mmCIF file of C-alpha atoms in Angstrom:
data_model
loop_
_atom_site.group_PDB
_atom_site.id
_atom_site.type_symbol
_atom_site.label_atom_id
_atom_site.label_comp_id
_atom_site.label_asym_id
_atom_site.label_seq_id
_atom_site.Cartn_x
_atom_site.Cartn_y
_atom_site.Cartn_z
ATOM 1 C CA MET R 90 16.821 -23.955 -4.920
ATOM 2 C CA PHE R 91 14.605 -20.841 -5.265
ATOM 3 C CA SER R 92 11.879 -20.565 -2.691
ATOM 4 C CA LYS R 93 10.727 -16.963 -2.937
ATOM 5 C CA LEU R 94 10.561 -14.691 -5.983
ATOM 6 C CA LEU R 95 8.978 -11.185 -6.043
ATOM 7 C CA LEU R 96 8.512 -8.791 -8.950
ATOM 8 C CA VAL R 97 7.628 -5.084 -8.688
ATOM 9 C CA ALA R 98 7.134 -2.578 -11.420
ATOM 10 C CA SER R 99 8.009 -5.318 -11.713
ATOM 11 C CA ILE R 100 9.797 -6.493 -8.623
ATOM 12 C CA LEU R 101 10.631 -10.111 -9.013
ATOM 13 C CA VAL R 102 11.330 -11.767 -5.686
ATOM 14 C CA THR R 103 12.786 -15.168 -5.065
ATOM 15 C CA ARG R 104 13.795 -16.726 -1.737
ATOM 16 C CA VAL R 105 17.446 -17.615 -1.848
ATOM 17 C CA LYS R 106 20.107 -19.109 0.362
ATOM 18 C CA ALA R 107 22.115 -16.949 2.774
ATOM 19 C CA SER R 108 24.284 -15.505 -0.004
ATOM 20 C CA GLN R 109 23.638 -11.895 -1.046
ATOM 21 C CA GLU R 110 24.839 -12.425 -4.603
ATOM 22 C CA THR R 111 22.568 -12.266 -7.623
ATOM 23 C CA ASP R 112 23.886 -15.696 -8.762
ATOM 24 C CA VAL R 113 21.250 -17.200 -6.462
ATOM 25 C CA CYS R 114 18.431 -15.538 -8.416
ATOM 26 C CA PRO R 115 16.617 -17.416 -11.190
ATOM 27 C CA PRO R 116 18.955 -17.892 -14.171
ATOM 28 C CA GLY R 117 16.697 -16.181 -16.737
ATOM 29 C CA LEU R 118 16.869 -12.783 -15.029
ATOM 30 C CA ALA R 119 19.299 -10.101 -16.236
ATOM 31 C CA ARG R 120 22.108 -9.392 -13.764
ATOM 32 C CA ASP R 121 21.802 -5.603 -13.736
ATOM 33 C CA GLN R 122 20.951 -2.709 -11.386
ATOM 34 C CA TYR R 123 17.322 -3.877 -11.209
ATOM 35 C CA LEU R 124 18.167 -7.204 -9.579
ATOM 36 C CA GLN R 125 18.704 -7.116 -5.800
ATOM 37 C CA VAL R 126 18.990 -9.635 -3.001
ATOM 38 C CA ARG R 127 17.648 -8.670 0.426
ATOM 39 C CA GLY R 128 17.755 -11.283 3.156
ATOM 40 C CA ASP R 129 16.638 -14.496 1.486
ATOM 41 C CA ILE R 130 14.667 -12.807 -1.282
ATOM 42 C CA CYS R 131 15.770 -11.948 -4.812
ATOM 43 C CA TYR R 132 14.014 -8.843 -6.155
ATOM 44 C CA GLU R 133 13.835 -7.809 -9.775
ATOM 45 C CA PHE R 134 12.526 -4.264 -10.178
ATOM 46 C CA VAL R 135 11.015 -4.231 -13.663
ATOM 47 C CA LEU R 136 10.312 -0.580 -14.287
ATOM 48 C CA TYR R 137 9.858 -0.632 -18.044
ATOM 49 C CA ARG R 138 6.679 -2.722 -18.443
ATOM 50 C CA ARG R 139 3.091 -1.858 -17.635
ATOM 51 C CA HIS R 140 0.452 -4.559 -17.376
ATOM 52 C CA THR R 141 -3.105 -5.169 -16.351
ATOM 53 C CA HIS R 142 -3.445 -7.289 -13.233
ATOM 54 C CA SER R 143 -3.869 -10.555 -15.173
ATOM 55 C CA GLN R 144 -0.919 -9.741 -17.460
ATOM 56 C CA ALA R 145 1.273 -8.929 -14.452
ATOM 57 C CA LYS R 146 0.241 -12.127 -12.705
ATOM 58 C CA ALA R 147 0.964 -14.204 -15.832
ATOM 59 C CA ASP R 148 4.357 -12.532 -16.252
ATOM 60 C CA CYS R 149 5.231 -13.373 -12.662
ATOM 61 C CA GLU R 150 4.107 -16.974 -13.032
ATOM 62 C CA LYS R 151 6.154 -17.307 -16.229
ATOM 63 C CA ASN R 152 9.191 -16.559 -14.066
ATOM 64 C CA ALA R 153 8.076 -19.021 -11.337
ATOM 65 C CA GLY R 154 6.766 -16.233 -9.138
ATOM 66 C CA MET R 155 3.669 -14.441 -7.976
ATOM 67 C CA LEU R 156 2.708 -10.843 -7.266
ATOM 68 C CA ALA R 157 4.312 -9.406 -4.128
ATOM 69 C CA LEU R 158 2.859 -10.288 -0.760
ATOM 70 C CA ILE R 159 3.534 -7.356 1.573
ATOM 71 C CA LYS R 160 2.834 -8.916 4.933
ATOM 72 C CA ASP R 161 4.833 -6.608 7.219
ATOM 73 C CA GLN R 162 5.967 -3.009 7.618
ATOM 74 C CA ASP R 163 9.603 -3.880 6.895
ATOM 75 C CA THR R 164 8.781 -5.253 3.428
ATOM 76 C CA GLN R 165 6.435 -2.316 2.787
ATOM 77 C CA ASN R 166 9.161 0.176 3.710
ATOM 78 C CA TYR R 167 11.790 -1.596 1.611
ATOM 79 C CA LEU R 168 9.706 -1.737 -1.575
ATOM 80 C CA TYR R 169 8.506 1.852 -1.181
ATOM 81 C CA ASP R 170 12.059 3.093 -0.538
ATOM 82 C CA GLN R 171 13.449 1.252 -3.554
ATOM 83 C CA LEU R 172 10.810 2.644 -5.901
ATOM 84 C CA LEU R 173 11.091 6.184 -4.527
ATOM 85 C CA ASN R 174 14.779 6.596 -3.765
ATOM 86 C CA THR R 175 16.791 3.934 -5.588
ATOM 87 C CA TYR R 176 14.816 4.012 -8.838
ATOM 88 C CA ASN R 177 13.437 7.565 -8.588
ATOM 89 C CA ARG R 178 9.832 6.582 -9.373
ATOM 90 C CA PRO R 179 7.840 9.045 -7.207
ATOM 91 C CA PHE R 180 4.614 8.502 -9.182
ATOM 92 C CA ALA R 181 4.792 4.729 -9.708
ATOM 93 C CA MET R 182 1.975 2.347 -8.891
ATOM 94 C CA ALA R 183 2.837 -1.335 -8.644
ATOM 95 C CA TRP R 184 0.532 -4.358 -8.473
ATOM 96 C CA ILE R 185 0.706 -6.424 -5.307
ATOM 97 C CA GLY R 186 -0.787 -9.866 -4.735
ATOM 98 C CA LEU R 187 -3.881 -8.734 -2.843
ATOM 99 C CA ASN R 188 -7.458 -8.599 -4.150
ATOM 100 C CA ASP R 189 -11.138 -8.957 -3.308
ATOM 101 C CA ILE R 190 -12.183 -10.533 -6.619
ATOM 102 C CA VAL R 191 -14.056 -13.452 -5.057
ATOM 103 C CA GLN R 192 -15.944 -11.525 -2.364
ATOM 104 C CA GLU R 193 -16.262 -7.738 -2.142
ATOM 105 C CA SER R 194 -14.323 -6.216 0.795
ATOM 106 C CA ARG R 195 -12.805 -9.595 1.732
ATOM 107 C CA TYR R 196 -9.202 -9.145 0.648
ATOM 108 C CA VAL R 197 -7.040 -12.228 0.198
ATOM 109 C CA TRP R 198 -3.338 -12.574 -0.644
ATOM 110 C CA ASP R 199 -2.502 -14.633 -3.741
ATOM 111 C CA ASP R 200 -1.166 -17.389 -1.466
ATOM 112 C CA GLY R 201 -4.685 -17.747 -0.007
ATOM 113 C CA THR R 202 -3.977 -16.077 3.348
ATOM 114 C CA LEU R 203 -5.931 -13.182 4.821
ATOM 115 C CA PRO R 204 -4.079 -9.934 5.498
ATOM 116 C CA VAL R 205 -2.946 -9.223 9.042
ATOM 117 C CA TYR R 206 -0.800 -6.212 8.081
ATOM 118 C CA SER R 207 -2.198 -3.533 5.745
ATOM 119 C CA HIS R 208 -1.237 -0.067 4.515
ATOM 120 C CA TRP R 209 -4.448 1.313 2.964
ATOM 121 C CA ALA R 210 -4.876 4.871 1.726
ATOM 122 C CA ALA R 211 -7.868 6.786 3.116
ATOM 123 C CA SER R 212 -11.205 5.567 1.693
ATOM 124 C CA GLU R 213 -9.604 2.376 0.350
ATOM 125 C CA GLY R 214 -9.694 -1.273 1.350
ATOM 126 C CA PRO R 215 -12.221 -3.190 3.441
ATOM 127 C CA SER R 216 -13.335 -0.145 5.442
ATOM 128 C CA ALA R 217 -13.736 2.089 2.364
ATOM 129 C CA THR R 218 -16.398 4.746 2.700
ATOM 130 C CA LEU R 219 -16.904 4.938 -1.071
ATOM 131 C CA ASP R 220 -18.291 2.160 -3.262
ATOM 132 C CA HIS R 221 -15.336 0.334 -4.809
ATOM 133 C CA GLY R 222 -17.433 -2.554 -6.120
ATOM 134 C CA SER R 223 -15.565 -2.968 -9.386
ATOM 135 C CA HIS R 224 -12.144 -2.115 -7.946
ATOM 136 C CA ASP R 225 -10.867 -5.556 -7.000
ATOM 137 C CA CYS R 226 -7.065 -5.485 -7.324
ATOM 138 C CA VAL R 227 -4.517 -3.647 -5.194
ATOM 139 C CA VAL R 228 -1.533 -1.448 -6.054
ATOM 140 C CA LEU R 229 1.172 0.200 -3.967
ATOM 141 C CA ASP R 230 0.975 3.930 -4.778
ATOM 142 C CA VAL R 231 4.356 5.633 -4.317
ATOM 143 C CA ALA R 232 2.883 9.147 -4.723
ATOM 144 C CA ALA R 233 0.602 8.424 -1.741
ATOM 145 C CA GLY R 234 3.528 7.528 0.509
ATOM 146 C CA GLY R 235 3.350 3.854 -0.441
ATOM 147 C CA LYS R 236 -0.294 3.500 0.597
ATOM 148 C CA TRP R 237 -2.399 0.791 -1.028
ATOM 149 C CA ARG R 238 -5.281 1.502 -3.381
ATOM 150 C CA ASP R 239 -7.857 -0.814 -4.903
ATOM 151 C CA VAL R 240 -8.290 -0.299 -8.638
ATOM 152 C CA PHE R 241 -9.824 -1.920 -11.707
ATOM 153 C CA CYS R 242 -7.957 -5.138 -12.444
ATOM 154 C CA GLU R 243 -8.115 -5.110 -16.223
ATOM 155 C CA ARG R 244 -8.686 -1.499 -17.217
ATOM 156 C CA ASP R 245 -5.610 -0.079 -15.501
ATOM 157 C CA THR R 246 -1.971 -0.864 -16.235
ATOM 158 C CA PHE R 247 0.702 -0.576 -13.588
ATOM 159 C CA LEU R 248 4.104 -1.853 -12.645
ATOM 160 C CA VAL R 249 4.421 -5.361 -11.235
ATOM 161 C CA PHE R 250 5.589 -7.110 -8.015
ATOM 162 C CA PHE R 251 5.957 -10.840 -7.866
ATOM 163 C CA ASP R 252 6.873 -13.389 -5.275
ATOM 164 C CA THR R 253 7.605 -17.095 -5.663
#
């Protein structure tokens, strides 16, 4: 029934059938202005909770999802545009499902795949010129034009994306 769910700030995303109606989204989600369907994905933009990485991940999993996997420019543009223009969050940072917790500078999506597409800010990510040894989790930074930054997983609290 639901194959893809994403949450940012939280954006909760769920793959849905061809319909563009929110009835296809998971039943426990409020049907309000923060719930959107784009293509076959249901997005819930949760802009009122801040979590550490592990809290965000647990919240996503509770709703049968995972942190957002931004694997192409189209998805990147959509999420950035929604946060900036639809929800007027020009300074938001939102967790995405990318980290290098297991091996420094080897980033892996939460579904176990390696990134092909990326959108790193300067001095961030696998080619970072500064030592980011304890920065293992990644956020989308709206104030930096949607660029990605690696940050402390448990010391910082940000908005959430999740994908089922």
